[in-house]
Amino acid sequence: METPTHSTVHLSDWQKSYFAITSGTCTPGQKADEYRAKILHIQYAWANSEISQVCAANLFKKYAEKYSAIIDSDNIETGLNNYAENILTLAKCQQNDSDKWQSALTTDNVLDLKCVQERMQAGKNFHSSQMAPAAACVLADKGVSSSAAPGLPKLSNLSSAGETELCAGSAKCASRGPDLLEHPSSSKSLQSSVPPVTKTPYMLPASSASLNEQGHTGFQATPLFGSKEATSSSSLKASGNCRDGQHLSASSQSAVPAWSTSSGKRKAFYGLADEGSTVIPSLAACQASTSAETSSSSGCRNRNEESSIPSFRTAKEQLWADQQKKSQNLPQRAPVSSHGGVKKSLGAGRSRGPFGKFVPPVPKQDGNENGGAQSKPHARGPTDPLLPVDERLKNIEPKMVELIMHEIMDHGPPVNWDDIAGVEFAKATIKEIVVWPMLRPDIFTGLRGPPKGILLFGPPGTGKTLIGKCIACQSGATFFSISASSLTSKWVGEGEKMVRALFAVARCQQPAVIFIDEIDSLLSQRGDGEHESSRRIKTEFLVQLDGATTSSEDRILVVGATNRPQEIDEAARRRLVKRLYIPLPEASARKQIVTRLMSKEHCSLNEEEIDLIVKKSNGFSGADMTQLCREASLGPIRSLQSTDIATIMPEQVRPIAFLDFESAFRTVRPSVSSKDLELYETWNQTFGCGR
Ligand SMILES: Nc1ncnc2c1ncn2[C@@H]1O[C@H](COP(=O)(O)OP(=O)(O)OP(=O)(O)O)[C@@H](O)[C@H]1O
């Protein structure tokens, strides 16, 4: 078959299609298709050294802009009702006032969103009403229309059998294809969520179902390189048309375009996003081809080359793979980076992998501290009888282990010492007596051994929880965080078992930090009125704490936090050997909090104004300071007219100014009374370990 010279032969096609786009007769969908085809064509031309990189970049930019102008437009006449905005709005709505908020909007669930489904359906309806049946047949297979491939072989170049099958394939996927492929906005979402399919006009892209499926499963199901199963019966047999970058499988299973000789270059063209591809190279079509044409064989010739191309990995998979690599290189637990190091948490610390379900702690094997599950990303769940279970978990209900994993493991970002303003003495003490010993148990032996329990006490909102988490992050320990009151109320009747399970799991996950907030409610002085179940929980806790204390090999630290240290009974107090007062932040710490928070915002405060804010906020806790800044940050929004809020660009919102803080001071008050402060001071002088 004759190979057209792309840059010359079809120049007129390019011009024709350009005229069609600009003539105003095309629907937005057709325009988008044309632009997309042009982008692909530019890519192809560059990959084949027909145009220079600069030229390709310029053209690419130009058409990418035109393309996105259509798909981003909400105008039903000229745009394609992109749903992205709605998704963003949705995502924003989920944002609560926690600065640790992370969007629940993931690529896995975005397509399940109702509004997305509705939008895609609306887009599909709109398109089918706009398109002529013949065009629909072609467009349904996306990116490949006779006009959409200017300068490149048209569909008419295919064998008639191929054409028939193409249309059959189109019809087959028309019902679902538009969801992801027909609707440009959805293809945009795919591009952001799934690395772009390296579509050249020669290829038929994967069907939406296959893309979608691949996006969820890590794309591992595609048979590779000439496997006969790679092409289903519905595949287009591209006999005589197999060329570089050409694959005509319409199989919803694999739909895998082959890489061209310039695949490496093409990857570079897509930059980051195309490291590997959503689609796995398949040369099945080439194998099927009996053509002796050079162009055809060139596609097959590259099989070996292509087999060295790494198959696509999602970011999640890549991250997991990197972690695996790292952990393989490390003889011991990963040391701590300046940013909190490896955030370990129950389950997560066992590297479940991107697909795996929860993997319970398992015995260490061959000195591999991470346990056997580390190397088993697909290991079975805790209830699996085949899974080796740590002796220490033998009597623990698997359900409890799962509960600990879901309810007690910490999901937040790592915490650095710099994230905690002030409390220098407590920080220094903790580093010395806890973090270093946990990092270097070989040096901190005997008398230097770390305490097994410490108590952080002080007014609410002063950073006790932050410190607990920071200890875990900085010492590379697994962090378990639980509120004592939830032990007594949430797991009614099960609190005692929960305590036992928690310590058992922590022992399997050493080093571990068990942070118990409101520890006073667990360890309050025993009284006649004490509920039987509370008594049992407390007893169990003390037994476990003693267990952790007496076993010299265990590297478990219990960090208790309380606002009511005076309520902790003597026996418990004795076990929490280091009792550190975490006071209200001093002026310098308050300044640090304001400066840090405002540095992330558009703000016009000068040094003097910050000093004034610090002065006015005397008596504020760290949490109060955060709340003050939050309140002030709303000032610029409140000064807008409500009508403007809908339309204003983010950069048009005025910076946060001192007057916003003045208003904020009217509503945010210190949450700690001076009477309470006196109590803390007194208790600190009596039982505290501070200076
Ligand atoms: N020292 C601090 N430095 C920076 N931010 C702080 C500090 N203290 C408190 N904050 C802010 O207040 C929030 C609450 O802090 P945290 O939960 O650690 O306080 P807490 O002492 O554990 O409170 P509670 O006793 O009520 O549990 C933090 O997320 C942080 O935003």
Short mmCIF file of N, CA and C in Angstrom, two decimals, residues 519-674:
data_model
loop_
_atom_site.label_atom_id
_atom_site.label_comp_id
_atom_site.label_asym_id
_atom_site.label_seq_id
_atom_site.Cartn_x
_atom_site.Cartn_y
_atom_site.Cartn_z
N ILE A 519 -6.70 11.70 77.86
CA ILE A 519 -6.35 10.48 78.61
C ILE A 519 -6.94 10.51 80.02
N ASP A 520 -7.30 11.70 80.46
CA ASP A 520 -7.90 11.80 81.80
C ASP A 520 -9.18 10.99 81.89
N SER A 521 -9.93 10.94 80.79
CA SER A 521 -11.20 10.21 80.88
C SER A 521 -10.96 8.71 80.96
N LEU A 522 -9.78 8.28 80.60
CA LEU A 522 -9.45 6.86 80.71
C LEU A 522 -8.81 6.55 82.06
N LEU A 523 -8.05 7.52 82.53
CA LEU A 523 -7.25 7.25 83.73
C LEU A 523 -7.66 8.11 84.92
N SER A 524 -8.90 8.50 84.92
CA SER A 524 -9.32 9.36 86.03
C SER A 524 -9.30 8.55 87.33
N GLN A 525 -9.26 9.31 88.41
CA GLN A 525 -9.13 8.64 89.69
C GLN A 525 -10.33 7.72 89.92
N ARG A 526 -10.02 6.55 90.42
CA ARG A 526 -11.09 5.57 90.61
C ARG A 526 -12.03 6.04 91.71
N GLY A 527 -13.29 5.98 91.42
CA GLY A 527 -14.25 6.40 92.43
C GLY A 527 -15.39 5.40 92.50
N ASP A 528 -16.24 5.61 93.48
CA ASP A 528 -17.36 4.67 93.64
C ASP A 528 -18.30 4.74 92.45
N GLY A 529 -18.41 5.94 91.93
CA GLY A 529 -19.37 6.13 90.84
C GLY A 529 -18.85 5.63 89.49
N GLU A 530 -17.67 5.09 89.50
CA GLU A 530 -17.07 4.70 88.22
C GLU A 530 -17.83 3.53 87.60
N HIS A 531 -18.08 3.68 86.34
CA HIS A 531 -18.81 2.64 85.64
C HIS A 531 -17.94 1.39 85.50
N GLU A 532 -18.59 0.24 85.58
CA GLU A 532 -17.84 -1.01 85.55
C GLU A 532 -16.99 -1.15 84.27
N SER A 533 -17.60 -0.79 83.14
CA SER A 533 -16.87 -0.97 81.88
C SER A 533 -15.67 -0.03 81.82
N SER A 534 -15.84 1.19 82.35
CA SER A 534 -14.72 2.13 82.36
C SER A 534 -13.59 1.58 83.22
N ARG A 535 -14.00 0.98 84.31
CA ARG A 535 -13.00 0.43 85.22
C ARG A 535 -12.19 -0.66 84.51
N ARG A 536 -12.92 -1.49 83.76
CA ARG A 536 -12.23 -2.59 83.06
C ARG A 536 -11.27 -2.05 81.99
N ILE A 537 -11.73 -1.01 81.30
CA ILE A 537 -10.86 -0.43 80.25
C ILE A 537 -9.60 0.13 80.88
N LYS A 538 -9.82 0.83 81.98
CA LYS A 538 -8.66 1.45 82.64
C LYS A 538 -7.67 0.38 83.11
N THR A 539 -8.22 -0.67 83.71
CA THR A 539 -7.35 -1.74 84.19
C THR A 539 -6.57 -2.35 83.02
N GLU A 540 -7.27 -2.61 81.96
CA GLU A 540 -6.62 -3.20 80.78
C GLU A 540 -5.51 -2.28 80.27
N PHE A 541 -5.82 -0.98 80.27
CA PHE A 541 -4.83 -0.02 79.77
C PHE A 541 -3.56 -0.05 80.64
N LEU A 542 -3.78 -0.07 81.94
CA LEU A 542 -2.61 -0.07 82.83
C LEU A 542 -1.81 -1.36 82.68
N VAL A 543 -2.53 -2.45 82.50
CA VAL A 543 -1.85 -3.73 82.29
C VAL A 543 -1.01 -3.66 81.02
N GLN A 544 -1.60 -3.15 79.99
CA GLN A 544 -0.88 -3.04 78.71
C GLN A 544 0.30 -2.09 78.81
N LEU A 545 0.05 -0.99 79.48
CA LEU A 545 1.13 -0.01 79.64
C LEU A 545 2.29 -0.65 80.41
N ASP A 546 1.94 -1.41 81.42
CA ASP A 546 2.98 -2.11 82.17
C ASP A 546 3.69 -3.11 81.27
N GLY A 547 2.91 -3.78 80.46
CA GLY A 547 3.50 -4.75 79.52
C GLY A 547 4.50 -4.06 78.63
N ALA A 548 4.09 -2.92 78.12
CA ALA A 548 4.99 -2.17 77.24
C ALA A 548 6.20 -1.69 78.02
N THR A 549 5.95 -1.38 79.30
CA THR A 549 7.03 -0.84 80.12
C THR A 549 8.05 -1.91 80.47
N THR A 550 7.51 -3.09 80.80
CA THR A 550 8.44 -4.12 81.28
C THR A 550 9.19 -4.81 80.16
N SER A 551 8.59 -4.87 79.00
CA SER A 551 9.29 -5.54 77.92
C SER A 551 10.32 -4.59 77.32
N SER A 552 11.58 -4.89 77.59
CA SER A 552 12.60 -3.93 77.20
C SER A 552 12.76 -3.82 75.68
N GLU A 553 12.40 -4.88 74.97
CA GLU A 553 12.59 -4.79 73.51
C GLU A 553 11.50 -3.97 72.82
N ASP A 554 10.35 -3.91 73.46
CA ASP A 554 9.26 -3.19 72.79
C ASP A 554 9.60 -1.72 72.62
N ARG A 555 9.36 -1.24 71.46
CA ARG A 555 9.57 0.19 71.22
C ARG A 555 8.22 0.85 70.97
N ILE A 556 7.48 0.90 72.04
CA ILE A 556 6.16 1.53 71.96
C ILE A 556 6.14 2.69 72.93
N LEU A 557 5.74 3.83 72.42
CA LEU A 557 5.64 5.00 73.29
C LEU A 557 4.17 5.39 73.41
N VAL A 558 3.72 5.53 74.64
CA VAL A 558 2.36 6.02 74.84
C VAL A 558 2.45 7.51 75.15
N VAL A 559 1.77 8.30 74.35
CA VAL A 559 1.73 9.74 74.60
C VAL A 559 0.30 10.08 75.01
N GLY A 560 0.16 10.46 76.26
CA GLY A 560 -1.16 10.86 76.73
C GLY A 560 -1.27 12.38 76.66
N ALA A 561 -2.43 12.86 76.30
CA ALA A 561 -2.65 14.32 76.29
C ALA A 561 -3.89 14.63 77.11
N THR A 562 -3.80 15.70 77.85
CA THR A 562 -4.97 16.06 78.66
C THR A 562 -5.04 17.56 78.93
N ASN A 563 -6.27 18.01 79.09
CA ASN A 563 -6.51 19.38 79.54
C ASN A 563 -6.84 19.38 81.04
N ARG A 564 -6.96 18.17 81.59
CA ARG A 564 -7.33 18.08 83.00
C ARG A 564 -6.38 17.14 83.73
N PRO A 565 -5.14 17.55 83.84
CA PRO A 565 -4.15 16.63 84.42
C PRO A 565 -4.47 16.25 85.85
N GLN A 566 -5.16 17.16 86.54
CA GLN A 566 -5.45 16.91 87.95
C GLN A 566 -6.38 15.72 88.15
N GLU A 567 -7.03 15.30 87.07
CA GLU A 567 -7.97 14.18 87.22
C GLU A 567 -7.33 12.81 87.01
N ILE A 568 -6.10 12.84 86.59
CA ILE A 568 -5.44 11.55 86.36
C ILE A 568 -5.02 10.93 87.68
N ASP A 569 -5.30 9.67 87.84
CA ASP A 569 -5.00 9.07 89.14
C ASP A 569 -3.50 8.78 89.29
N GLU A 570 -3.18 8.56 90.51
CA GLU A 570 -1.76 8.49 90.86
C GLU A 570 -1.02 7.37 90.13
N ALA A 571 -1.71 6.21 90.07
CA ALA A 571 -1.06 5.04 89.45
C ALA A 571 -0.71 5.34 87.99
N ALA A 572 -1.63 5.98 87.32
CA ALA A 572 -1.39 6.29 85.91
C ALA A 572 -0.32 7.36 85.77
N ARG A 573 -0.41 8.34 86.65
CA ARG A 573 0.56 9.44 86.61
C ARG A 573 1.98 8.91 86.74
N ARG A 574 2.11 7.94 87.62
CA ARG A 574 3.43 7.36 87.86
C ARG A 574 3.98 6.69 86.61
N ARG A 575 3.07 6.10 85.84
CA ARG A 575 3.52 5.39 84.63
C ARG A 575 3.90 6.34 83.49
N LEU A 576 3.31 7.52 83.52
CA LEU A 576 3.64 8.49 82.48
C LEU A 576 4.77 9.36 83.03
N VAL A 577 5.97 8.84 82.88
CA VAL A 577 7.08 9.40 83.65
C VAL A 577 7.46 10.83 83.28
N LYS A 578 7.35 11.18 82.02
CA LYS A 578 7.67 12.57 81.64
C LYS A 578 6.36 13.32 81.45
N ARG A 579 6.17 14.32 82.25
CA ARG A 579 4.94 15.09 82.16
C ARG A 579 5.30 16.51 81.73
N LEU A 580 4.96 16.80 80.51
CA LEU A 580 5.41 18.07 79.93
C LEU A 580 4.26 19.06 79.76
N TYR A 581 4.52 20.23 80.26
CA TYR A 581 3.50 21.28 80.15
C TYR A 581 3.57 21.92 78.77
N ILE A 582 2.44 21.96 78.11
CA ILE A 582 2.36 22.62 76.80
C ILE A 582 1.51 23.88 76.99
N PRO A 583 2.16 25.01 77.24
CA PRO A 583 1.42 26.22 77.62
C PRO A 583 0.86 26.95 76.41
N LEU A 584 0.20 28.06 76.71
CA LEU A 584 -0.27 28.93 75.62
C LEU A 584 0.96 29.48 74.89
N PRO A 585 0.82 29.76 73.62
CA PRO A 585 2.00 30.27 72.90
C PRO A 585 2.38 31.67 73.35
N GLU A 586 3.67 31.87 73.45
CA GLU A 586 4.16 33.21 73.78
C GLU A 586 4.08 34.08 72.54
N ALA A 587 4.46 35.36 72.75
CA ALA A 587 4.35 36.32 71.63
C ALA A 587 5.10 35.83 70.39
N SER A 588 6.31 35.33 70.59
CA SER A 588 7.09 34.92 69.42
C SER A 588 6.43 33.75 68.69
N ALA A 589 5.81 32.85 69.47
CA ALA A 589 5.14 31.71 68.85
C ALA A 589 3.88 32.16 68.11
N ARG A 590 3.19 33.12 68.70
CA ARG A 590 1.98 33.61 68.03
C ARG A 590 2.35 34.29 66.71
N LYS A 591 3.45 35.01 66.77
CA LYS A 591 3.90 35.68 65.54
C LYS A 591 4.25 34.63 64.47
N GLN A 592 4.87 33.59 64.95
CA GLN A 592 5.24 32.52 64.02
C GLN A 592 3.99 31.91 63.36
N ILE A 593 2.97 31.73 64.18
CA ILE A 593 1.74 31.12 63.63
C ILE A 593 1.11 32.05 62.59
N VAL A 594 1.01 33.34 62.95
CA VAL A 594 0.38 34.28 62.00
C VAL A 594 1.21 34.36 60.72
N THR A 595 2.51 34.53 60.89
CA THR A 595 3.37 34.68 59.71
C THR A 595 3.27 33.46 58.81
N ARG A 596 3.29 32.32 59.45
CA ARG A 596 3.25 31.08 58.67
C ARG A 596 1.93 30.94 57.91
N LEU A 597 0.85 31.20 58.61
CA LEU A 597 -0.45 31.05 57.95
C LEU A 597 -0.65 32.09 56.85
N MET A 598 -0.22 33.32 57.14
CA MET A 598 -0.42 34.39 56.16
C MET A 598 0.51 34.25 54.95
N SER A 599 1.60 33.56 55.15
CA SER A 599 2.53 33.40 54.01
C SER A 599 1.90 32.58 52.90
N LYS A 600 0.88 31.83 53.25
CA LYS A 600 0.24 31.01 52.23
C LYS A 600 -0.92 31.75 51.57
N GLU A 601 -1.21 32.96 52.08
CA GLU A 601 -2.38 33.70 51.57
C GLU A 601 -1.94 34.97 50.86
N HIS A 602 -2.89 35.55 50.16
CA HIS A 602 -2.67 36.85 49.54
C HIS A 602 -2.92 37.88 50.65
N CYS A 603 -1.86 38.49 51.10
CA CYS A 603 -1.99 39.27 52.32
C CYS A 603 -1.11 40.52 52.24
N SER A 604 -1.59 41.61 52.83
CA SER A 604 -0.82 42.85 52.73
C SER A 604 -0.30 43.33 54.09
N LEU A 605 -0.24 42.43 55.05
CA LEU A 605 0.20 42.85 56.39
C LEU A 605 1.68 43.21 56.38
N ASN A 606 2.02 44.31 57.05
CA ASN A 606 3.44 44.60 57.19
C ASN A 606 3.90 44.18 58.60
N GLU A 607 5.17 44.30 58.83
CA GLU A 607 5.77 43.83 60.07
C GLU A 607 5.10 44.46 61.30
N GLU A 608 4.87 45.75 61.21
CA GLU A 608 4.28 46.45 62.37
C GLU A 608 2.88 45.93 62.67
N GLU A 609 2.15 45.72 61.60
CA GLU A 609 0.78 45.25 61.79
C GLU A 609 0.77 43.85 62.40
N ILE A 610 1.69 43.03 61.95
CA ILE A 610 1.77 41.68 62.53
C ILE A 610 2.10 41.78 64.02
N ASP A 611 3.02 42.67 64.36
CA ASP A 611 3.36 42.84 65.78
C ASP A 611 2.15 43.28 66.59
N LEU A 612 1.36 44.12 65.98
CA LEU A 612 0.15 44.59 66.66
C LEU A 612 -0.83 43.45 66.89
N ILE A 613 -0.97 42.63 65.88
CA ILE A 613 -1.86 41.46 66.00
C ILE A 613 -1.36 40.55 67.12
N VAL A 614 -0.06 40.36 67.15
CA VAL A 614 0.53 39.50 68.18
C VAL A 614 0.24 40.06 69.57
N LYS A 615 0.37 41.36 69.66
CA LYS A 615 0.14 42.02 70.96
C LYS A 615 -1.32 41.86 71.40
N LYS A 616 -2.20 42.08 70.45
CA LYS A 616 -3.63 42.01 70.77
C LYS A 616 -4.09 40.59 71.07
N SER A 617 -3.31 39.61 70.64
CA SER A 617 -3.77 38.22 70.80
C SER A 617 -3.18 37.56 72.04
N ASN A 618 -2.74 38.36 72.97
CA ASN A 618 -2.20 37.79 74.20
C ASN A 618 -3.27 36.92 74.87
N GLY A 619 -2.89 35.73 75.26
CA GLY A 619 -3.86 34.82 75.89
C GLY A 619 -4.52 33.87 74.90
N PHE A 620 -4.22 34.03 73.64
CA PHE A 620 -4.79 33.13 72.64
C PHE A 620 -3.99 31.83 72.60
N SER A 621 -4.70 30.73 72.36
CA SER A 621 -4.00 29.46 72.15
C SER A 621 -3.61 29.36 70.67
N GLY A 622 -2.86 28.34 70.35
CA GLY A 622 -2.49 28.14 68.94
C GLY A 622 -3.72 27.97 68.07
N ALA A 623 -4.69 27.22 68.62
CA ALA A 623 -5.93 27.01 67.85
C ALA A 623 -6.69 28.33 67.71
N ASP A 624 -6.67 29.17 68.76
CA ASP A 624 -7.34 30.48 68.66
C ASP A 624 -6.68 31.33 67.58
N MET A 625 -5.36 31.28 67.54
CA MET A 625 -4.63 32.07 66.54
C MET A 625 -5.02 31.61 65.13
N THR A 626 -5.10 30.31 64.99
CA THR A 626 -5.48 29.78 63.67
C THR A 626 -6.88 30.25 63.31
N GLN A 627 -7.76 30.21 64.31
CA GLN A 627 -9.13 30.65 64.05
C GLN A 627 -9.18 32.14 63.72
N LEU A 628 -8.35 32.90 64.39
CA LEU A 628 -8.30 34.35 64.12
C LEU A 628 -7.90 34.59 62.66
N CYS A 629 -6.88 33.91 62.24
CA CYS A 629 -6.41 34.08 60.85
C CYS A 629 -7.46 33.63 59.86
N ARG A 630 -8.13 32.57 60.19
CA ARG A 630 -9.18 32.07 59.31
C ARG A 630 -10.29 33.11 59.16
N GLU A 631 -10.66 33.66 60.30
CA GLU A 631 -11.73 34.66 60.31
C GLU A 631 -11.30 35.89 59.49
N ALA A 632 -10.06 36.33 59.73
CA ALA A 632 -9.57 37.50 59.00
C ALA A 632 -9.53 37.23 57.49
N SER A 633 -9.22 36.02 57.15
CA SER A 633 -9.10 35.71 55.71
C SER A 633 -10.44 35.81 55.00
N LEU A 634 -11.51 35.79 55.78
CA LEU A 634 -12.83 35.93 55.16
C LEU A 634 -13.19 37.39 54.91
N GLY A 635 -12.42 38.30 55.54
CA GLY A 635 -12.70 39.72 55.39
C GLY A 635 -12.83 40.18 53.94
N PRO A 636 -11.83 39.90 53.11
CA PRO A 636 -11.92 40.35 51.72
C PRO A 636 -13.15 39.80 51.00
N ILE A 637 -13.56 38.63 51.35
CA ILE A 637 -14.74 38.05 50.69
C ILE A 637 -15.99 38.78 51.16
N ARG A 638 -16.02 39.05 52.46
CA ARG A 638 -17.21 39.73 53.00
C ARG A 638 -17.37 41.12 52.43
N SER A 639 -16.26 41.72 52.03
CA SER A 639 -16.38 43.08 51.50
C SER A 639 -16.86 43.09 50.05
N LEU A 640 -17.05 41.94 49.48
CA LEU A 640 -17.57 41.89 48.11
C LEU A 640 -19.09 41.93 48.10
N GLN A 641 -19.60 42.39 47.01
CA GLN A 641 -21.05 42.29 46.83
C GLN A 641 -21.36 40.83 46.54
N SER A 642 -22.52 40.40 46.99
CA SER A 642 -22.82 38.98 46.78
C SER A 642 -22.87 38.62 45.30
N THR A 643 -23.23 39.61 44.47
CA THR A 643 -23.30 39.30 43.04
C THR A 643 -21.91 39.08 42.45
N ASP A 644 -20.94 39.78 43.04
CA ASP A 644 -19.58 39.64 42.51
C ASP A 644 -18.98 38.27 42.79
N ILE A 645 -19.43 37.67 43.89
CA ILE A 645 -18.81 36.41 44.30
C ILE A 645 -18.92 35.35 43.21
N ALA A 646 -20.02 35.41 42.49
CA ALA A 646 -20.21 34.40 41.46
C ALA A 646 -19.24 34.57 40.29
N THR A 647 -18.81 35.79 40.07
CA THR A 647 -18.05 36.03 38.84
C THR A 647 -16.59 36.42 39.05
N ILE A 648 -16.28 36.88 40.22
CA ILE A 648 -14.95 37.45 40.43
C ILE A 648 -13.83 36.40 40.24
N MET A 649 -12.74 36.87 39.68
CA MET A 649 -11.59 35.97 39.51
C MET A 649 -10.82 35.95 40.84
N PRO A 650 -10.22 34.81 41.18
CA PRO A 650 -9.52 34.73 42.47
C PRO A 650 -8.49 35.84 42.66
N GLU A 651 -7.81 36.21 41.56
CA GLU A 651 -6.75 37.22 41.71
C GLU A 651 -7.32 38.63 41.91
N GLN A 652 -8.64 38.74 41.70
CA GLN A 652 -9.25 40.05 41.90
C GLN A 652 -9.68 40.26 43.35
N VAL A 653 -9.66 39.20 44.12
CA VAL A 653 -10.03 39.36 45.53
C VAL A 653 -8.91 40.12 46.22
N ARG A 654 -9.29 41.13 46.98
CA ARG A 654 -8.24 41.97 47.58
C ARG A 654 -7.48 41.20 48.65
N PRO A 655 -6.25 41.63 48.94
CA PRO A 655 -5.47 40.91 49.95
C PRO A 655 -6.05 41.08 51.36
N ILE A 656 -5.68 40.14 52.20
CA ILE A 656 -6.11 40.23 53.61
C ILE A 656 -5.34 41.39 54.25
N ALA A 657 -6.07 42.26 54.92
CA ALA A 657 -5.43 43.45 55.47
C ALA A 657 -5.60 43.51 56.98
N PHE A 658 -4.96 44.47 57.57
CA PHE A 658 -5.01 44.60 59.03
C PHE A 658 -6.45 44.81 59.51
N LEU A 659 -7.22 45.56 58.72
CA LEU A 659 -8.59 45.83 59.15
C LEU A 659 -9.40 44.54 59.26
N ASP A 660 -9.03 43.53 58.48
CA ASP A 660 -9.72 42.24 58.59
C ASP A 660 -9.41 41.58 59.93
N PHE A 661 -8.19 41.78 60.39
CA PHE A 661 -7.84 41.23 61.70
C PHE A 661 -8.57 41.99 62.80
N GLU A 662 -8.70 43.30 62.59
CA GLU A 662 -9.43 44.08 63.61
C GLU A 662 -10.86 43.56 63.74
N SER A 663 -11.47 43.28 62.61
CA SER A 663 -12.83 42.73 62.68
C SER A 663 -12.81 41.34 63.30
N ALA A 664 -11.81 40.56 62.93
CA ALA A 664 -11.74 39.19 63.45
C ALA A 664 -11.62 39.20 64.97
N PHE A 665 -10.87 40.16 65.49
CA PHE A 665 -10.70 40.23 66.95
C PHE A 665 -12.04 40.45 67.66
N ARG A 666 -13.00 41.02 66.92
CA ARG A 666 -14.30 41.26 67.56
C ARG A 666 -15.07 39.95 67.76
N THR A 667 -14.74 38.94 66.99
CA THR A 667 -15.50 37.69 67.13
C THR A 667 -14.68 36.52 67.69
N VAL A 668 -13.38 36.59 67.55
CA VAL A 668 -12.57 35.48 68.08
C VAL A 668 -11.98 35.90 69.42
N ARG A 669 -12.31 35.12 70.43
CA ARG A 669 -11.82 35.44 71.78
C ARG A 669 -10.95 34.29 72.28
N PRO A 670 -10.11 34.59 73.25
CA PRO A 670 -9.29 33.48 73.79
C PRO A 670 -10.18 32.42 74.42
N SER A 671 -9.81 31.18 74.22
CA SER A 671 -10.68 30.11 74.71
C SER A 671 -10.26 29.60 76.09
N VAL A 672 -9.17 30.12 76.59
CA VAL A 672 -8.70 29.62 77.89
C VAL A 672 -8.82 30.74 78.92
N SER A 673 -9.41 30.39 80.04
CA SER A 673 -9.56 31.42 81.07
C SER A 673 -8.29 31.49 81.92
N SER A 674 -8.09 32.64 82.54
CA SER A 674 -6.88 32.79 83.34
C SER A 674 -6.95 31.89 84.58
#
